[in-house]
Amino acid sequence: MSLRITNTLSRQKEEFVPVDPEHIRFYVCGPTVYDYAHIGNARPVVVFDVLYRLLQQLYPRVTYVRNITDVDDKIIDASQKSGDEIGDITTKFADIFRIDMAALNALPPDVEPRATDHIAEMLAMIECLLVSDHAYEAEGHVLFSIAAMEDYGKLSRHSRDELVAGARVEVAPYKRDAADFVLWKPSSDDQPGWDSPWGRGRPGWHLECSAMSAKHLGETFDIHGGGQDLIFPHHENEIAQSVCSHGGAPFVKYWMHNGYLTVDGEKMSKSLGNFHTVHDLLEEGWNGEVIRFALLSAHYRQPLDFSLRALAEAKNALDRLYTALRNSADVEVPNRLPFMSPVTEALEDDLNTPSAIAEMHQFASMLNGSTDAGDRAFAKLNILNGASLLGLLQQDPEDWFKQGAGDIDEAEIEALIEKRVEARAAKDFAESDRIRDELAAAGIVLEDGAGGTTWKRS
């Protein structure tokens, strides 16, 4: 089977035919760094991390670019409210974002460009758009003229009225068309700004991604990803700027967008008390792998309802997979070079993570139930291969089950287990049960098996 993905541009599932089979290039819109990333921000990071892992298995070279937006009105507002310098805010939250995403087992991108390092490229792109009459100057602004692009709106397929209503741009008197969008805008003395032929100012948000992707991936590249909320106006405007500044050269072959995220069936909102940041969830003791599993439990294009219950279910599912690995520590697997497996095939079918996870559970059942050494080795190999693609099961099983064991010391747990073994040998079952109950009260579950007694946190 070959990789197939649903292309937002065509609204169809298509076979992936790269621009250059020797070098796959893709771009994902990254964070605007003025606050902690919420769970909705994490979904595209995790989804496209799986795509990155899959592409690395299928192709010899992959370049993954995910930007940092460090100049934006939201950042300016955060600075004015807090009194902190903009540079301090963006550095702090960019660092926290990287740490939090690493806790979700997300690999770092190959390139992580910052918008403020690409002002020269943005100015050059604006100059091209002005020369080709796709942009115009007005009262210190430079705006893209949507009337100058015949097929503007082809990604979102919005009507003319929808384009205006959904543009989320100021309807200013200096615009030729209400849907025209800003490429460059003036900055006051207390706002970040750069010198330009049109006066001191700063770039429009849409322009930033066009300039950064062109520099690091070229005028035409394979895949552009992001959340469904970015289809319009952000990605629509990226297409317009990029195609028109590059002489009509295609911008992106395949567009991929993940679905919306709700919390307990409602839109996430601080006022509703259902607002979860990744940072807070990690601080509350949720393992990053559990959060990741929950985010992969639904197909990326479908809505995902996130809840603490979903996290608990994700933890239980991971416990079952880790148990299979823990109980097969003696099973040697063959060379783990990339190979085709049912997990790989599920992911090649438009990144079907629920199906891939189901396949892993099937192999866990085989691993647990079979007595044939070859079958067990084959099952374990498939689990490990799937784990590497999904970014799951990255911990040692013993460490997984022993984390979060509360205040009780690990040496104390082992000592109590040894006392229980002695009590059972002496047929003092009352003492044996007492020790088990004492550990259970401390959140420690004992499991007796042929190889002895093991423990895990409840």
XYZ file of C-alpha atoms in Angstrom:
458
model
C 0.000 0.000 0.000
C 1.206 3.556 -0.694
C 0.577 6.627 1.419
C -2.830 8.201 0.860
C -3.949 11.449 2.453
C -7.099 13.538 2.311
C -6.220 16.747 0.500
C -8.278 19.688 1.767
C -7.746 21.383 -1.589
C -9.490 18.613 -3.567
C -11.678 17.297 -0.696
C -10.579 13.798 -1.743
C -8.296 11.082 -0.485
C -5.345 11.015 -2.861
C -2.257 8.921 -3.360
C 0.745 10.869 -2.148
C 3.051 11.654 -5.073
C 5.925 13.798 -3.779
C 7.524 16.677 -5.623
C 10.861 14.899 -5.137
C 10.751 11.271 -3.878
C 14.274 11.698 -2.518
C 13.351 14.655 -0.317
C 9.932 15.154 1.284
C 9.257 18.688 2.512
C 6.402 19.734 4.775
C 5.381 22.689 6.902
C 3.085 22.983 9.912
C 1.922 26.246 11.468
C 3.479 26.561 14.912
C 2.571 28.464 18.079
C 2.151 32.163 18.713
C 4.229 32.345 21.877
C 2.446 34.589 24.379
C 0.934 31.989 26.742
C 0.923 28.285 27.577
C -0.206 25.931 24.790
C -3.672 24.518 25.428
C -4.715 20.990 24.574
C -6.205 22.136 21.249
C -2.806 23.586 20.266
C -1.219 20.221 21.051
C -3.429 18.197 18.709
C -1.777 19.295 15.425
C 1.667 18.922 16.999
C 0.950 15.282 17.879
C -0.911 14.494 14.639
C 1.826 15.831 12.387
C 4.505 14.270 14.543
C 3.008 10.899 13.575
C 3.084 11.965 9.928
C 6.727 12.991 10.330
C 7.621 9.595 11.813
C 5.767 7.776 9.028
C 7.402 9.814 6.274
C 10.822 9.129 7.779
C 10.122 5.395 7.532
C 8.891 5.624 3.942
C 11.346 8.083 2.365
C 15.119 8.640 2.494
C 15.018 12.310 3.530
C 12.351 14.452 5.186
C 12.483 18.127 6.133
C 9.853 19.179 8.642
C 9.452 22.906 9.334
C 7.310 24.264 12.166
C 7.534 27.982 12.847
C 7.464 30.165 15.930
C 5.314 33.301 15.619
C 7.052 35.856 17.818
C 5.557 39.065 16.431
C 1.791 39.377 16.710
C -0.825 41.667 18.231
C -1.623 39.041 20.893
C 2.000 39.175 22.033
C 1.889 42.968 22.135
C -1.295 42.835 24.232
C 0.291 40.321 26.630
C 3.306 42.610 27.055
C 1.138 45.642 27.760
C -0.931 43.733 30.338
C 2.007 42.123 32.138
C 4.593 44.864 31.771
C 7.134 42.281 30.586
C 9.341 42.854 27.560
C 8.118 41.189 24.368
C 11.409 39.340 23.916
C 11.161 37.920 27.439
C 7.592 36.740 26.838
C 8.329 35.045 23.527
C 11.517 33.389 24.770
C 9.806 32.099 27.914
C 6.784 30.613 26.194
C 8.729 29.234 23.225
C 10.960 27.350 25.675
C 7.956 26.066 27.651
C 6.236 25.004 24.432
C 9.246 22.911 23.415
C 9.461 21.273 26.846
C 5.730 20.524 26.972
C 5.646 19.085 23.450
C 8.709 16.944 24.195
C 6.769 15.556 27.190
C 4.152 14.412 24.628
C 6.939 12.535 22.804
C 6.771 14.990 19.882
C 10.018 15.066 17.933
C 11.496 18.519 17.313
C 11.090 19.776 13.735
C 14.135 19.863 11.492
C 13.801 23.636 11.229
C 12.042 25.933 13.697
C 12.164 29.424 12.159
C 11.161 32.511 14.137
C 9.182 35.176 12.308
C 11.407 38.027 13.521
C 14.428 36.387 11.862
C 12.742 36.559 8.455
C 11.725 40.185 8.084
C 14.018 40.642 5.057
C 12.294 37.756 3.252
C 8.886 39.236 4.067
C 9.861 42.639 2.697
C 11.148 41.019 -0.502
C 7.867 39.126 -0.931
C 5.850 42.328 -0.504
C 7.996 44.043 -3.125
C 7.234 41.235 -5.592
C 3.493 41.512 -4.922
C 3.571 45.277 -5.466
C 5.490 44.958 -8.734
C 3.001 42.371 -10.042
C 0.029 44.559 -8.978
C -1.244 41.977 -6.511
C -0.759 44.446 -3.664
C -1.124 48.168 -3.062
C -0.095 50.823 -0.551
C -2.644 52.749 1.498
C -2.036 55.030 4.485
C 1.129 53.299 5.661
C -0.292 49.839 5.014
C 0.414 47.395 2.234
C -2.552 45.173 1.385
C -3.088 42.166 -0.835
C -5.759 42.741 -3.456
C -7.943 39.653 -3.683
C -9.473 40.965 -6.911
C -6.060 40.571 -8.552
C -6.112 36.787 -7.995
C -8.702 35.046 -10.128
C -9.059 31.862 -8.060
C -8.753 33.357 -4.579
C -10.808 31.221 -2.180
C -10.143 27.839 -3.808
C -8.989 26.195 -0.557
C -11.920 27.236 1.641
C -14.440 27.387 -1.219
C -16.206 30.261 0.501
C -18.683 32.473 -1.287
C -17.973 36.167 -1.714
C -20.080 37.066 1.352
C -18.391 34.364 3.423
C -14.977 35.669 2.422
C -15.803 39.090 3.794
C -17.618 37.849 6.904
C -14.960 35.340 7.847
C -11.875 37.324 6.958
C -11.437 38.569 10.537
C -9.757 41.696 9.201
C -10.562 45.331 9.790
C -12.935 46.817 7.220
C -11.040 50.093 6.830
C -11.823 52.963 4.455
C -8.399 52.710 2.829
C -9.137 49.205 1.505
C -10.160 48.723 -2.091
C -12.103 45.610 -1.071
C -13.386 44.693 2.361
C -11.696 41.255 2.126
C -8.252 42.608 1.206
C -5.775 41.623 3.898
C -2.729 43.264 5.435
C 0.791 42.404 4.368
C 2.443 45.250 6.289
C 1.072 47.665 8.878
C 2.498 50.669 10.690
C 3.851 50.384 14.230
C 3.680 53.044 16.903
C 6.731 53.907 18.985
C 5.733 51.465 21.738
C 5.162 48.575 19.318
C 7.773 46.331 17.680
C 8.638 47.532 14.207
C 11.171 47.440 11.386
C 12.158 49.988 8.763
C 10.632 49.442 5.332
C 9.981 51.391 2.114
C 6.471 52.023 3.478
C 7.553 53.281 6.878
C 8.311 51.672 10.202
C 5.983 48.737 10.721
C 5.519 44.992 11.161
C 4.285 42.119 8.985
C 0.808 40.683 8.781
C 0.434 37.237 10.333
C -0.339 35.450 7.055
C 2.795 36.798 5.365
C 5.094 35.311 7.991
C 4.400 31.666 7.130
C 4.669 32.292 3.378
C 8.111 33.844 3.763
C 9.423 31.210 6.175
C 8.174 28.220 4.185
C 9.642 29.608 0.953
C 13.049 30.133 2.521
C 13.329 26.701 4.086
C 11.302 24.506 1.706
C 11.284 26.324 -1.628
C 8.483 27.836 -3.696
C 6.647 24.508 -4.079
C 6.633 21.776 -1.445
C 4.714 18.647 -0.553
C 2.505 19.045 2.525
C 1.193 21.923 4.597
C -0.595 21.050 7.827
C -2.507 22.783 10.581
C -5.780 22.953 12.437
C -9.097 23.197 10.616
C -9.540 26.711 11.990
C -6.588 27.871 9.855
C -8.110 26.969 6.483
C -9.601 30.442 6.236
C -8.292 33.042 6.292
C -4.736 32.019 7.186
C -4.002 29.240 4.726
C -6.131 30.796 2.011
C -4.046 33.942 2.288
C -0.784 31.994 2.369
C -1.713 30.510 -1.003
C -2.523 33.918 -2.430
C 0.718 35.554 -1.306
C 2.944 32.652 -2.242
C 1.531 31.869 -5.686
C 1.365 35.511 -6.731
C 4.859 36.389 -5.484
C 6.389 33.338 -7.174
C 5.091 33.992 -10.673
C 2.206 31.547 -10.429
C 4.295 28.567 -9.256
C 2.225 26.079 -7.229
C 2.556 26.538 -3.480
C 1.600 23.233 -1.807
C 0.516 19.906 -3.331
C -1.344 18.514 -0.311
C -3.141 20.356 2.485
C -3.923 18.442 5.691
C -6.099 19.788 8.497
C -6.986 18.239 11.829
C -10.499 18.567 13.245
C -11.705 20.710 16.122
C -11.310 19.775 19.765
C -14.033 20.115 22.379
C -13.918 19.445 26.117
C -16.706 17.364 27.633
C -18.808 18.142 24.569
C -18.411 21.916 24.778
C -16.086 24.491 23.304
C -13.049 24.950 25.532
C -13.363 28.169 27.508
C -11.820 29.576 30.665
C -15.229 30.909 31.677
C -16.659 27.361 31.557
C -13.817 26.023 33.669
C -12.917 23.407 31.043
C -9.763 25.079 29.742
C -6.761 22.736 29.867
C -3.187 23.694 29.053
C -0.666 20.950 28.416
C 1.532 22.522 31.091
C -1.212 22.267 33.715
C -2.064 18.664 32.836
C 1.584 17.679 33.179
C 1.846 19.558 36.479
C -1.253 17.711 37.715
C 0.576 14.430 37.218
C -0.767 13.225 33.889
C 1.931 11.452 31.914
C 2.635 13.071 28.546
C 2.245 9.729 26.799
C -1.276 9.440 28.209
C -2.146 12.872 26.803
C -0.662 11.877 23.459
C -2.657 8.625 23.347
C -5.878 10.529 24.047
C -5.126 12.950 21.198
C -4.546 10.032 18.796
C -7.663 8.123 19.824
C -9.800 9.764 17.121
C -9.004 10.122 13.424
C -7.176 13.414 12.907
C -9.811 14.812 10.545
C -12.658 14.118 12.967
C -13.704 16.219 15.973
C -12.109 15.079 19.232
C -13.868 15.390 22.567
C -11.249 15.690 25.286
C -11.943 15.008 28.953
C -10.283 13.761 32.116
C -12.264 10.564 31.608
C -10.657 10.199 28.184
C -7.259 10.567 29.838
C -8.113 7.826 32.334
C -9.199 5.549 29.471
C -5.966 6.345 27.614
C -3.947 5.420 30.696
C -5.763 2.089 31.024
C -5.161 1.303 27.350
C -1.462 2.092 27.698
C -1.314 -0.052 30.842
C -2.550 -3.020 28.799
C 0.111 -2.472 26.125
C 2.874 -1.955 28.667
C 1.732 -5.100 30.488
C 2.202 -7.109 27.299
C 5.746 -5.756 26.961
C 6.471 -6.286 30.644
C 5.368 -9.908 30.471
C 7.463 -10.538 27.365
C 10.759 -9.137 28.556
C 12.385 -12.469 27.674
C 11.099 -12.427 24.077
C 13.847 -11.541 21.623
C 12.733 -9.739 18.481
C 14.411 -9.824 15.072
C 16.147 -6.842 13.532
C 13.848 -3.849 13.912
C 14.593 -2.325 10.537
C 11.514 -0.537 9.103
C 9.092 -3.026 7.617
C 5.517 -3.095 6.438
C 3.044 -4.101 9.121
C -0.697 -3.708 9.730
C 0.108 -0.676 11.896
C 2.086 0.932 9.075
C -0.667 0.150 6.593
C -3.279 1.755 8.858
C -1.218 4.931 9.066
C -0.639 4.937 5.314
C -4.424 5.094 4.945
C -4.783 8.804 5.692
C -3.053 8.561 9.077
C -5.693 6.306 10.618
C -4.399 6.290 14.196
C -7.471 4.599 15.772
C -7.010 1.651 13.409
C -3.266 1.594 14.098
C -3.888 1.517 17.857
C -6.430 -1.298 17.420
C -3.817 -3.308 15.512
C -1.358 -2.840 18.372
C -3.917 -4.195 20.832
C -4.457 -7.211 18.566
C -0.742 -7.929 18.644
C -0.724 -7.442 22.426
C -3.420 -10.125 22.678
C -1.314 -12.425 20.507
C 1.730 -11.720 22.646
C -0.186 -12.482 25.833
C -2.022 -15.548 24.576
C 0.392 -17.410 22.332
C 2.896 -20.000 23.515
C 4.669 -20.155 20.157
C 8.039 -18.379 20.345
C 7.886 -17.261 16.707
C 4.390 -15.816 17.042
C 5.334 -13.982 20.219
C 8.445 -12.490 18.620
C 6.416 -11.420 15.575
C 3.742 -9.826 17.773
C 6.260 -7.970 19.894
C 8.093 -6.689 16.822
C 4.836 -5.289 15.435
C 4.040 -3.596 18.744
C 7.480 -1.992 18.909
C 7.309 -0.872 15.276
C 3.857 0.630 15.851
C 5.067 2.284 19.034
C 7.908 4.013 17.190
C 5.496 5.341 14.540
C 2.857 6.479 17.030
C 5.358 7.833 19.547
C 3.996 5.561 22.273
C 5.479 2.953 24.648
C 8.688 4.952 24.856
C 9.363 4.108 28.504
C 10.719 0.996 30.155
C 7.673 -1.024 31.289
C 8.975 -1.288 34.855
C 9.464 2.476 35.020
C 5.997 3.008 33.548
C 4.268 0.992 36.238
C 6.322 2.389 39.093
C 5.968 6.092 38.364
C 3.639 8.152 40.501
C 3.798 5.747 43.394
C 3.153 8.465 45.934
C 5.245 9.113 49.015
C 6.160 5.502 49.690
C 9.784 4.753 48.876
C 10.576 2.121 46.242
C 12.993 0.367 48.581
C 10.248 0.227 51.207
C 7.883 -1.324 48.658
C 10.430 -3.999 47.774
C 11.058 -4.700 51.469
C 7.338 -5.160 52.122
C 7.033 -7.466 49.126
C 9.903 -9.559 50.510
C 8.189 -9.757 53.899
C 4.999 -10.845 52.153
C 6.908 -13.584 50.299
C 8.261 -14.799 53.645
C 4.778 -14.698 55.207
C 3.326 -16.752 52.363
C 6.149 -19.278 52.645
C 5.311 -19.608 56.337
C 1.608 -19.949 55.441
C 0.888 -16.764 57.417
C -1.794 -15.655 54.966
C -3.242 -13.070 57.359
C 0.095 -11.223 57.374
C 0.385 -11.664 53.608
C -3.044 -10.098 53.091
C -2.252 -7.300 55.547
C 0.853 -6.318 53.588
C -1.070 -6.426 50.296
C -3.785 -4.199 51.797
C -1.199 -1.773 53.200
C 0.391 -1.380 49.773
C -2.996 -1.086 48.078
C -3.887 1.776 50.436
C -0.685 3.494 49.273
C -1.715 3.080 45.620
C 0.462 0.039 44.940
C -0.999 -3.017 43.188
C 0.784 -6.356 43.508
C 0.725 -8.954 40.743
C 1.775 -12.531 41.515
C 3.105 -14.583 38.631
C 5.335 -17.508 37.786
C 8.346 -15.220 37.837
C 7.540 -13.758 41.249
C 5.685 -10.682 42.466
C 5.724 -7.407 40.543
C 4.062 -4.133 41.430
C 2.625 -1.076 39.751
C 0.876 2.109 40.745
C -2.909 1.978 40.663
